[in-house]
Short mmCIF file of C-alpha atoms in Angstrom, two decimals:
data_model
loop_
_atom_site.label_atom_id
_atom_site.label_comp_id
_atom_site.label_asym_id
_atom_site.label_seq_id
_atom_site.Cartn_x
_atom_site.Cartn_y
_atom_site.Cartn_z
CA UNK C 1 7.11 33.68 -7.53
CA UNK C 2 6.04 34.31 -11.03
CA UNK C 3 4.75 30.68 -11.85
CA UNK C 4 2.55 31.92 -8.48
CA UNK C 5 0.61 34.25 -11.03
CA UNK C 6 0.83 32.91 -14.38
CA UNK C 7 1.26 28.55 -15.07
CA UNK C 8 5.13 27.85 -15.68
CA UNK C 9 7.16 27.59 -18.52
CA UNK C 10 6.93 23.89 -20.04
CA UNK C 11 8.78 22.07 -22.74
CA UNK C 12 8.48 18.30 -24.23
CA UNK C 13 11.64 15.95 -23.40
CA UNK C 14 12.33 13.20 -25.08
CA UNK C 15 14.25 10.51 -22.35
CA UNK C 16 16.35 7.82 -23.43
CA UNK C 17 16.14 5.10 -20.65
CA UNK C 18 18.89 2.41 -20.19
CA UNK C 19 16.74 -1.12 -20.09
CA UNK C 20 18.78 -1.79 -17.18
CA UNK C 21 17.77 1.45 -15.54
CA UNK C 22 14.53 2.30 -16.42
CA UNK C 23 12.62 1.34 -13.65
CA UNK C 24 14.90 3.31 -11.23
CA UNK C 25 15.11 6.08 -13.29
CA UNK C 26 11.14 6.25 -13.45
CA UNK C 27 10.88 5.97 -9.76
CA UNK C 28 13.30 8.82 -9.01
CA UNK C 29 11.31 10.89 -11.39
CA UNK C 30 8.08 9.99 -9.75
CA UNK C 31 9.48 10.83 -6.58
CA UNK C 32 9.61 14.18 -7.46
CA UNK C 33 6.54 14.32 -9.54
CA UNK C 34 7.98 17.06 -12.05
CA UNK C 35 7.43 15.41 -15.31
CA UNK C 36 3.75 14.06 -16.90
CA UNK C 37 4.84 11.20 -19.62
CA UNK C 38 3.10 10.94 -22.61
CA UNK C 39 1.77 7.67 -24.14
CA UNK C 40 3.68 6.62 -27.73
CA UNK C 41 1.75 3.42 -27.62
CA UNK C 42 -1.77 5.27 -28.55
CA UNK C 43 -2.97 1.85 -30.76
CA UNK C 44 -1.53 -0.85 -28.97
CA UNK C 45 -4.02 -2.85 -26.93
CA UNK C 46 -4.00 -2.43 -23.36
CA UNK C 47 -3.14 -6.37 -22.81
CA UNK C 48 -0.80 -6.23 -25.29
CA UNK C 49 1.63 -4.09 -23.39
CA UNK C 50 5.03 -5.42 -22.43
CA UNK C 51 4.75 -4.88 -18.82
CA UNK C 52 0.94 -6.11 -18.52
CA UNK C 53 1.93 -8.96 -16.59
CA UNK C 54 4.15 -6.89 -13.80
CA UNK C 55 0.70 -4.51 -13.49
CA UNK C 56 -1.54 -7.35 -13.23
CA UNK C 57 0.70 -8.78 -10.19
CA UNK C 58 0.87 -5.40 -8.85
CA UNK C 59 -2.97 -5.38 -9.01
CA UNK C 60 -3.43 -9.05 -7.62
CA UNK C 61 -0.78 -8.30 -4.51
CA UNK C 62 -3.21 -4.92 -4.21
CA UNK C 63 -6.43 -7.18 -3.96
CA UNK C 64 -4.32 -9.57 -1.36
CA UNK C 65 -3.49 -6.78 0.88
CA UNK C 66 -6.95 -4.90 0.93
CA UNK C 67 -8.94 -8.32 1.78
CA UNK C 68 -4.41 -10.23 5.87
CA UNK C 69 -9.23 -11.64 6.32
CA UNK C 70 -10.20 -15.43 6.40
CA UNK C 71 -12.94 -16.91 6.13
CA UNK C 72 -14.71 -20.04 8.33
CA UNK C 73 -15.04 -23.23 7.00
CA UNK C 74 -18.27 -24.99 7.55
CA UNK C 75 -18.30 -28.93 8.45
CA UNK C 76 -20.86 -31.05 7.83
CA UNK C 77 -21.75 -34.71 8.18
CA UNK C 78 -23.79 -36.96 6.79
CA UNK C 79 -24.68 -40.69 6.46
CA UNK C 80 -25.00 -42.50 2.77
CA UNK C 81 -26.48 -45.66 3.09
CA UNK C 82 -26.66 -48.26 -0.36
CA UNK C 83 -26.62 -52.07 -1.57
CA UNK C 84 -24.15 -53.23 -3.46
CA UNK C 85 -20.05 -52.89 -4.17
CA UNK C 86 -20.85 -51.04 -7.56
CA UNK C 87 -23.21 -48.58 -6.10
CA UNK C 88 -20.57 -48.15 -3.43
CA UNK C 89 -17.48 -47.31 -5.71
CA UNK C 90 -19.72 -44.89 -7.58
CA UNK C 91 -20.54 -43.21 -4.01
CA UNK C 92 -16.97 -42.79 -3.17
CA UNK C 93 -16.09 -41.47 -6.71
CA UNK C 94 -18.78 -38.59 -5.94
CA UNK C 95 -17.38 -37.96 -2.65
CA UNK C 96 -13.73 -38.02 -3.78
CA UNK C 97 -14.77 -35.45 -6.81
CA UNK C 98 -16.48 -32.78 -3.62
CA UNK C 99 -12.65 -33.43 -1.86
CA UNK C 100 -14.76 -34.88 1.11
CA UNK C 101 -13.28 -37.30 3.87
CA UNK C 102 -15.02 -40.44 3.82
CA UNK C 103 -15.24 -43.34 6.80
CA UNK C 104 -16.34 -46.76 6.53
CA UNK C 105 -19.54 -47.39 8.97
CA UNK C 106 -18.92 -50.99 10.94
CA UNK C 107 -21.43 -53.18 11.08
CA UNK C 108 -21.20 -54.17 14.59
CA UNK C 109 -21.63 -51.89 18.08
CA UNK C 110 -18.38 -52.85 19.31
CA UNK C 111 -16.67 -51.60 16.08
CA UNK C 112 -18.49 -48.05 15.31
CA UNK C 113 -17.46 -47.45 19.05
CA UNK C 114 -13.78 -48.24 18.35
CA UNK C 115 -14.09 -45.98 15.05
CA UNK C 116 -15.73 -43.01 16.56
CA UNK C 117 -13.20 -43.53 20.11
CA UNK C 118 -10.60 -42.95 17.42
CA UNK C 119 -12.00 -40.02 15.51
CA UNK C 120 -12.56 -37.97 18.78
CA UNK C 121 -8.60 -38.47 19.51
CA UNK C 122 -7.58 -37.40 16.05
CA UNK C 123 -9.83 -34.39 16.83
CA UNK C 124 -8.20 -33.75 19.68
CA UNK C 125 -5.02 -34.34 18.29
CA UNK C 126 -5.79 -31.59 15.97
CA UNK C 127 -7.09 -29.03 18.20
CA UNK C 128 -4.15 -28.79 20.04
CA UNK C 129 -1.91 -28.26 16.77
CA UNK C 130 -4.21 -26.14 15.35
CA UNK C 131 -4.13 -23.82 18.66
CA UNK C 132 -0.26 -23.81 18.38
CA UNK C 133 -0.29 -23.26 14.76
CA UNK C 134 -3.10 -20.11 15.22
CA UNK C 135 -0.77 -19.04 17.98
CA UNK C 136 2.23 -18.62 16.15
CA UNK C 137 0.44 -16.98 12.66
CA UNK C 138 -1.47 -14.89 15.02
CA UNK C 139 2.45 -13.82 15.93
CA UNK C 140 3.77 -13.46 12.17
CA UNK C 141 0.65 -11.49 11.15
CA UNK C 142 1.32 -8.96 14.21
CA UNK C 143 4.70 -8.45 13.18
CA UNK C 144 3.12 -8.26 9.32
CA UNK C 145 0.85 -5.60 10.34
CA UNK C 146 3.16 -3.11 11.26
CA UNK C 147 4.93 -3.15 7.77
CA UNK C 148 1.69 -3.57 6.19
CA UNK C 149 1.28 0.33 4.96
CA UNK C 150 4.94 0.03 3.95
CA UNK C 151 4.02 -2.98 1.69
CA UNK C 152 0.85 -1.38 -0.03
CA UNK C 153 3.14 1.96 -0.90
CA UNK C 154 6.14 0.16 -2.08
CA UNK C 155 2.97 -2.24 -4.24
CA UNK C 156 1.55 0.80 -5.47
CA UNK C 157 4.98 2.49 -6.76
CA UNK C 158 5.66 -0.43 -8.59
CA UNK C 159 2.47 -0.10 -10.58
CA UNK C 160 2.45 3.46 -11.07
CA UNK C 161 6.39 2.60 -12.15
CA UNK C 162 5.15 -0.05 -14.58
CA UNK C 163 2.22 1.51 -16.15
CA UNK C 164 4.48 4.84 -16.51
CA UNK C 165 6.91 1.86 -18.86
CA UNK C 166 3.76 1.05 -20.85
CA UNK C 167 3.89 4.37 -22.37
CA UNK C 168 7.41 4.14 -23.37
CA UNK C 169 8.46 2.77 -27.01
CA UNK C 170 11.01 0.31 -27.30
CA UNK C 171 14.38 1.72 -29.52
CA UNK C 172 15.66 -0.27 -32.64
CA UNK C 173 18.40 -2.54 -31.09
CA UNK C 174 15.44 -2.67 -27.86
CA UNK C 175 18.89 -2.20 -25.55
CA UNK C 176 16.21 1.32 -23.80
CA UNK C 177 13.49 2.59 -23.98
CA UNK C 178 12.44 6.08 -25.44
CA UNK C 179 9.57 8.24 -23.15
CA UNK C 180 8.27 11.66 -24.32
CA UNK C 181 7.13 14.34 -21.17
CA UNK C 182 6.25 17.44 -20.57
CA UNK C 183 8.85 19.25 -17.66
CA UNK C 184 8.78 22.66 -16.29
CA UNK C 185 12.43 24.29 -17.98
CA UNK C 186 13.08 24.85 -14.28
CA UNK C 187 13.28 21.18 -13.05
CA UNK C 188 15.40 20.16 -16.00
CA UNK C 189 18.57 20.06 -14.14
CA UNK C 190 16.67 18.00 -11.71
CA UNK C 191 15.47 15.42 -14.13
CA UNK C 192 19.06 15.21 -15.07
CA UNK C 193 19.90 14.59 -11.61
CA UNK C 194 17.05 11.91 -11.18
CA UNK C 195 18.21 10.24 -14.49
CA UNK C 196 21.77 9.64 -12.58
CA UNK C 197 20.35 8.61 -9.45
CA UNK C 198 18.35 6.15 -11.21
CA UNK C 199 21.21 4.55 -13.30
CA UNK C 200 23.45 5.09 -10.17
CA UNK C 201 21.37 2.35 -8.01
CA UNK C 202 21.07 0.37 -10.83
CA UNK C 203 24.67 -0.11 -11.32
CA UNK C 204 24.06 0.73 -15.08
CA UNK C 205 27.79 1.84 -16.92
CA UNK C 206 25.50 4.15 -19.42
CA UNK C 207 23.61 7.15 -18.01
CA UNK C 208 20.46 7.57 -19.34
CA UNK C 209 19.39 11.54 -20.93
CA UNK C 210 17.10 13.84 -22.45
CA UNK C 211 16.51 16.02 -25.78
CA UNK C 212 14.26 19.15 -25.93
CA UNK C 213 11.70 18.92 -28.42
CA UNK C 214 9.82 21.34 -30.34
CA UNK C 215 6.37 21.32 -29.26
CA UNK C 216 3.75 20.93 -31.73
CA UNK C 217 0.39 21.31 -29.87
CA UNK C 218 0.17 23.76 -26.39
CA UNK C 219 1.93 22.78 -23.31
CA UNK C 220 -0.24 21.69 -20.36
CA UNK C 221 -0.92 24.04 -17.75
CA UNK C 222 1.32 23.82 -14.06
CA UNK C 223 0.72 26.04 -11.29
CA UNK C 224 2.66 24.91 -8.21
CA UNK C 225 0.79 24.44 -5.24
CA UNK C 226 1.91 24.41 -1.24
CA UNK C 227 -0.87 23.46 1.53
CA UNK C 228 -2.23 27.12 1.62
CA UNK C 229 -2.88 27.44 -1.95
CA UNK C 230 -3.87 24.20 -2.75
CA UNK C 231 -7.75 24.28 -1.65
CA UNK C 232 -7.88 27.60 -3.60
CA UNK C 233 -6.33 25.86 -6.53
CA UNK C 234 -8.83 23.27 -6.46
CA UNK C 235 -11.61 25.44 -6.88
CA UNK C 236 -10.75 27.09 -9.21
CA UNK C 237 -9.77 24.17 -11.29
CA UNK C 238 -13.44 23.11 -10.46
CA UNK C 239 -14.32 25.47 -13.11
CA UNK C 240 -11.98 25.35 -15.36
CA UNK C 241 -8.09 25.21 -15.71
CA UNK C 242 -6.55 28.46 -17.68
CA UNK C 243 -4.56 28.01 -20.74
CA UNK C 244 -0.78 27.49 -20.78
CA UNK C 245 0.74 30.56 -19.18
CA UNK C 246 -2.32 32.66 -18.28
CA UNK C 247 -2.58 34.56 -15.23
CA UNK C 248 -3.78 32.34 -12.22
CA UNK C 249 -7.02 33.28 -11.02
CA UNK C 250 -6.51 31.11 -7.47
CA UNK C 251 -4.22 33.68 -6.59
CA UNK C 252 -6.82 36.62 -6.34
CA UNK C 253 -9.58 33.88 -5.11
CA UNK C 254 -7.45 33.69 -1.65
CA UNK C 255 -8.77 36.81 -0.84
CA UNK C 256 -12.19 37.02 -3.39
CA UNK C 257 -14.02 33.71 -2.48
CA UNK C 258 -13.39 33.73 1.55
CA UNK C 259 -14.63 37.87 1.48
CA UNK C 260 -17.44 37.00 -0.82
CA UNK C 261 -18.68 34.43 1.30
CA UNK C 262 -18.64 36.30 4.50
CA UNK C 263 -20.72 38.84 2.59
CA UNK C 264 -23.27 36.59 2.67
CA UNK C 265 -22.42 34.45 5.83
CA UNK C 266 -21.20 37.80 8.25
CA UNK C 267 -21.65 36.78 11.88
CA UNK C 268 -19.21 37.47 14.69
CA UNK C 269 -20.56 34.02 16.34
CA UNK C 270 -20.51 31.90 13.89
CA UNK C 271 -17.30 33.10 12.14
CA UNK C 272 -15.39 32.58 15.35
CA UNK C 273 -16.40 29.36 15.64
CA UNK C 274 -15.26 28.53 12.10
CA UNK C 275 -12.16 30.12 12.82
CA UNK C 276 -11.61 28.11 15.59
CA UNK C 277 -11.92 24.79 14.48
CA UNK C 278 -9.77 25.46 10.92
CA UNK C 279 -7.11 26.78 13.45
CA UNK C 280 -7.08 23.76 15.18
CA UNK C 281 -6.71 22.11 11.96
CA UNK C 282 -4.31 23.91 10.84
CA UNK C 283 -2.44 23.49 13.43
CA UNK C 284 -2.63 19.61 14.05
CA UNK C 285 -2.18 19.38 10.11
CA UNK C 286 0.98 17.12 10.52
CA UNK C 287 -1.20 14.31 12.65
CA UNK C 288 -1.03 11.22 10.71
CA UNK C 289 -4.41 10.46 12.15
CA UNK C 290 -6.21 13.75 10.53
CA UNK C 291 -4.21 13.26 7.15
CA UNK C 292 -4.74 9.62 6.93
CA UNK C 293 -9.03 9.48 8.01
CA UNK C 294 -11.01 8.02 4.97
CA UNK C 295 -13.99 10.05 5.54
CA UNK C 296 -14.97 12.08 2.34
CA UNK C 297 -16.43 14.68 4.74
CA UNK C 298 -13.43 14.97 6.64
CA UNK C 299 -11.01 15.01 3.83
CA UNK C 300 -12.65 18.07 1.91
CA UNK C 301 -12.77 20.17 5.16
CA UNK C 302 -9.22 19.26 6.11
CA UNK C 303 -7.76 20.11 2.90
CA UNK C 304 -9.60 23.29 2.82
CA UNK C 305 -8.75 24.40 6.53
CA UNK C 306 -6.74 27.38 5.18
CA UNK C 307 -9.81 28.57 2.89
CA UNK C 308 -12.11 27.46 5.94
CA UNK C 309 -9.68 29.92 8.33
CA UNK C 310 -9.87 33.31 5.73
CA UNK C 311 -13.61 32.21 5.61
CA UNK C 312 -14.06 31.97 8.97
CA UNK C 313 -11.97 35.64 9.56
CA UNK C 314 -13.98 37.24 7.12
CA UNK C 315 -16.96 36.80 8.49
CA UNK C 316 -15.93 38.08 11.87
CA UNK C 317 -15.21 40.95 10.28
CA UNK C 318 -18.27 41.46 7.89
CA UNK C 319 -20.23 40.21 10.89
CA UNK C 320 -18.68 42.93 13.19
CA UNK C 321 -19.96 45.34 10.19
CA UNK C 322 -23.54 44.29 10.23
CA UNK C 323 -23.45 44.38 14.06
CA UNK C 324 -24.72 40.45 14.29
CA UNK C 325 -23.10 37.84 16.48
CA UNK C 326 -25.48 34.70 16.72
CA UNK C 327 -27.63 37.20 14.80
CA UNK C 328 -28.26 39.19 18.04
CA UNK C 329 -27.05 43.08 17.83
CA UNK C 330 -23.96 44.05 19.78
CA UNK C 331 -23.69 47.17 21.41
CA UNK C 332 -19.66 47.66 21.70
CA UNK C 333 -20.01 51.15 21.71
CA UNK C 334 -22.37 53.88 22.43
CA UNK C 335 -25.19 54.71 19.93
CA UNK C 336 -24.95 57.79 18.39
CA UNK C 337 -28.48 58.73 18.60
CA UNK C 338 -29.99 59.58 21.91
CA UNK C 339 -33.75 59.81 22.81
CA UNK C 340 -34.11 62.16 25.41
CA UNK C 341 -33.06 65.52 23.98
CA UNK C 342 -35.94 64.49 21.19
CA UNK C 343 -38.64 63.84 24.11
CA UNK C 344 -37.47 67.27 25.73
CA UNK C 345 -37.63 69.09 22.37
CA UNK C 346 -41.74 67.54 21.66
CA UNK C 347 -42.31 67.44 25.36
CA UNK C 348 -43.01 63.50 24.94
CA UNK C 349 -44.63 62.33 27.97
CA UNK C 350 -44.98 58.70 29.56
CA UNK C 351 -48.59 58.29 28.13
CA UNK C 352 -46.93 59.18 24.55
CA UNK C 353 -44.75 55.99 25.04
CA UNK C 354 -47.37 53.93 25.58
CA UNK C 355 -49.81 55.48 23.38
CA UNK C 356 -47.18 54.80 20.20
CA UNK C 357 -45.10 51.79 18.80
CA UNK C 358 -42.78 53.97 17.41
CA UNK C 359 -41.65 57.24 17.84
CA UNK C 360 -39.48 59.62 14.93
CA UNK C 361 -35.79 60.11 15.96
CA UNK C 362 -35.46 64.40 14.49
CA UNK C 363 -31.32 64.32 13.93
CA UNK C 364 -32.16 68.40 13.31
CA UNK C 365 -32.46 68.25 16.92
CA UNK C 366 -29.37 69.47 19.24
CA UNK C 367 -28.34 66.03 21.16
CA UNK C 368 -30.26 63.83 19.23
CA UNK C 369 -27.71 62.60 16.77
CA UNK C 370 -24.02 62.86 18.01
CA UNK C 371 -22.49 61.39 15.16
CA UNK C 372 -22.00 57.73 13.56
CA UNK C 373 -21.17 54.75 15.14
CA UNK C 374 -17.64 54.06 15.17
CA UNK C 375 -17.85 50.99 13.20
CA UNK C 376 -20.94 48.86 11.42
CA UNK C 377 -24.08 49.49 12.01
CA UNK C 378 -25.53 51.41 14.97
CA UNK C 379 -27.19 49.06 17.17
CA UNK C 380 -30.54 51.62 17.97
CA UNK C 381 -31.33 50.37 14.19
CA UNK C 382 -32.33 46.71 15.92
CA UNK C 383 -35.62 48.51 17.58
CA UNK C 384 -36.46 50.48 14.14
CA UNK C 385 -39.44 49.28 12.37
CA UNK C 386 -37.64 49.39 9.03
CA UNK C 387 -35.39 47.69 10.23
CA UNK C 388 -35.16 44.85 7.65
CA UNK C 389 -35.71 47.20 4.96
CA UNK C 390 -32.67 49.04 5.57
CA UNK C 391 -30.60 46.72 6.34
CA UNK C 392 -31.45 44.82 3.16
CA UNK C 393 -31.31 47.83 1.14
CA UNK C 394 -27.74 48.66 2.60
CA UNK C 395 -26.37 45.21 1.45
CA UNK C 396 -28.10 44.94 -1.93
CA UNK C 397 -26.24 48.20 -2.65
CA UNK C 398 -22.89 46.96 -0.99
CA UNK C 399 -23.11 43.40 -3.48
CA UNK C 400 -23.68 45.33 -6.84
CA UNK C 401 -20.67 47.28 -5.74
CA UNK C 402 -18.56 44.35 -4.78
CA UNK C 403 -19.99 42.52 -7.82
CA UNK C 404 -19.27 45.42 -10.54
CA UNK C 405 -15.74 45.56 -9.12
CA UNK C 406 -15.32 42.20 -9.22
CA UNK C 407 -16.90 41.56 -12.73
CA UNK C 408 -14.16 44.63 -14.09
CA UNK C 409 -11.29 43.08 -12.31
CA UNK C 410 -12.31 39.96 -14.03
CA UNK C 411 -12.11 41.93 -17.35
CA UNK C 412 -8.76 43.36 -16.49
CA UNK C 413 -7.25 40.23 -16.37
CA UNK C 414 -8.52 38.93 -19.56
CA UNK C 415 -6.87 42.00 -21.09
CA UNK C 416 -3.37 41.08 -19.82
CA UNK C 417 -4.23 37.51 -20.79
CA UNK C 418 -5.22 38.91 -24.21
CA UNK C 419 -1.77 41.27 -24.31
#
């Protein structure tokens, strides 16, 4: 829980990795994504790397997979007419060089029928094997569909894996290879762990380890995240990322930046609405479909459905404040002000209703004001001509408030930063 409010503790490892085990042990590690290497190759050549070729494959296979798509081959014939054996050789030299197929042209009738009898049979020929042959790769490619996704992971793994061996140095006797990282002290007994697993499957007789090293510049910051606080998180990082083991400022923006926006967004209508669709959302999040949809559109909103829910909730409630749904005034409960005592009291009559706009509610008359409205803002404040002015008044107040509380709980965590 304390990494929740301030970035965990982090220390450099130095990892020994068994040649024979490297790969595995890399994996393992990425699998659980708790270490970020750093590169001890900073002035050797990108192409000079010694597993360059492995990431280029990885790359080409990439490429393969992304464009299973053929394309049609056009056909086209054409007659070449010439004098002379020499011309002729030259002709078919040309046409041998553009890998086109070449047929003599008979001099007789009788002859150029025979030829092109015996063309149409070949094509026929070939039709038929090339409907058998589209057939069965037609089969093979179905089957190759379904394990396409698995293929494109297990390619992209292996580059990650490979690049992540770029940054390693070679030892002396180049029997393993020596990584530096940066690992939260709390995973070390997992990276242990990993390091096993990885020489484990690899069959290696020598387990490969880690050394803590003094760090010599600042660790980099790590605040775990979980699918409700990684949206927040995100903004916030937006900004800026705080220093190594300063107090998290996503935690305080779950409740900040959703309240602050319904203080400008507050409407019952509307807020419902939003809360509606991030609940569906939320609660269809495990739906391959919804994770896996390639819109950019789409993929912001659904991995901000929990900030788009506390939005959305928010503004019901600021919205139920301001009295506004659709930005039409509700009447839930009874006003507190009442007219008619007022008309009894100046002995209004129906001519001074039509005579005036509006008419002066006197709360220093009995019955006239029976006390506030039980929460927001009275309704009876829709038919006042300063209506607007109030209103606007009321929540230019309410924001400097908000804002100067905001700004000094700002300041108050700078000071425990600063302690």
């Amino acid at each position: 829980m304390g990494s929740l409010f301030r970035s965990e503790e982090v220390c450099l490892v130095q990892i020994f990795l068994q040649s024979g085990s490297a790969y595995n042990c890399v994996s393992e590690l990425g699998e659980l994504g708790i270490v970020e290497f750093r590169d001890l190759n900073p002035n050797v050549n990108a192409f000079q790397r010694k597993y360059v070729n492995e990431v280029r494959r990885c790359e080409e296979l990439e490429k393969t997979f992304v464009s299973n798509a053929g394309e049609e081959v056009q056909w086209t014939v054409f007659l070449i007419s010439f004098w002379g054996d020499q011309i002729g050789q030259k002709v078919k030299k040309i046409c041998d060089c553009f890998h086109t197929q070449t047929f003599p042209y008979p001099e007789s009738q009788a002859e150029r029928e025979e030829t092109l009898n015996g063309l149409r049979g070949r094509i026929e020929d070939i039709k038929s094997v090339m409907g058998e042959t589209e057939q069965y790769m037609q089969q093979l490619l179905v089957r190759a569909l379904a394990r396409l996704p698995e293929w494109i992971v297990q390619v992209q793994k292996c580059k990650a894996v490979q690049t992540v061996l770029n940054l390693c140095s070679p030892s002396v006797t180049d029997k393993c290879l020596i990584a530096e990282a940066w690992c939260p002290v709390s995973q070390l007994p997992a990276l242990q762990s990993a390091l096993r697993e990885g020489g484990r499957k690899s069959g290696s007789s020598v387990d490969s380890f880690y050394n803590r090293l003094p760090a010599t510049t600042s660790p980099p910051t790590l605040f775990p995240t979980n699918a409700f606080t990684a949206g927040f998180q995100n903004i916030v990082d937006a900004y800026g990322v705080a220093s190594y083991r300063e107090m998290n400022p996503a935690v305080y923006t779950i409740i900040t930046f959703p309240f602050l926006f319904a203080v400008m967004f507050g409407d019952v209508g509307h807020g419902l609405l939003m809360t509606l669709l991030a609940l569906w959302m939320v609660l269809e999040e495990k739906d391959s479909k919804l994770r896996k949809n390639t819109n950019e559109i789409w993929q912001m909103m659904f991995g901000g459905r929990y900030l788009i829910l506390l939005m959305g909730l928010f503004s019901i409630y600021t919205g139920a404040i301001y009295n506004e749904c659709f930005s039409r005034g509700l009447n839930t409960f009874s006003s507190g002000w009442h007219i008619r005592p007022n008309a009894e009291f100046y002995n209004w009559t129906e001519e001074t209703f039509k005579s005036n706009q509006y008419l002066s509610l006197d709360p220093n008359v009995t019955g006239v004001f029976t006390g506030p409205y039980p929460f927001g803002v009275d309704p009876i404040w829709g038919l006042a001509n300063n209506h607007l002015t109030f209103l606007n008044s009321y929540k230019m107040k309410m924001s400097v408030i908000i804002g100067v509380i905001h700004m000094t709980f700002g300041v108050c965590l700078s000071l425990f930063n600063y302690m």
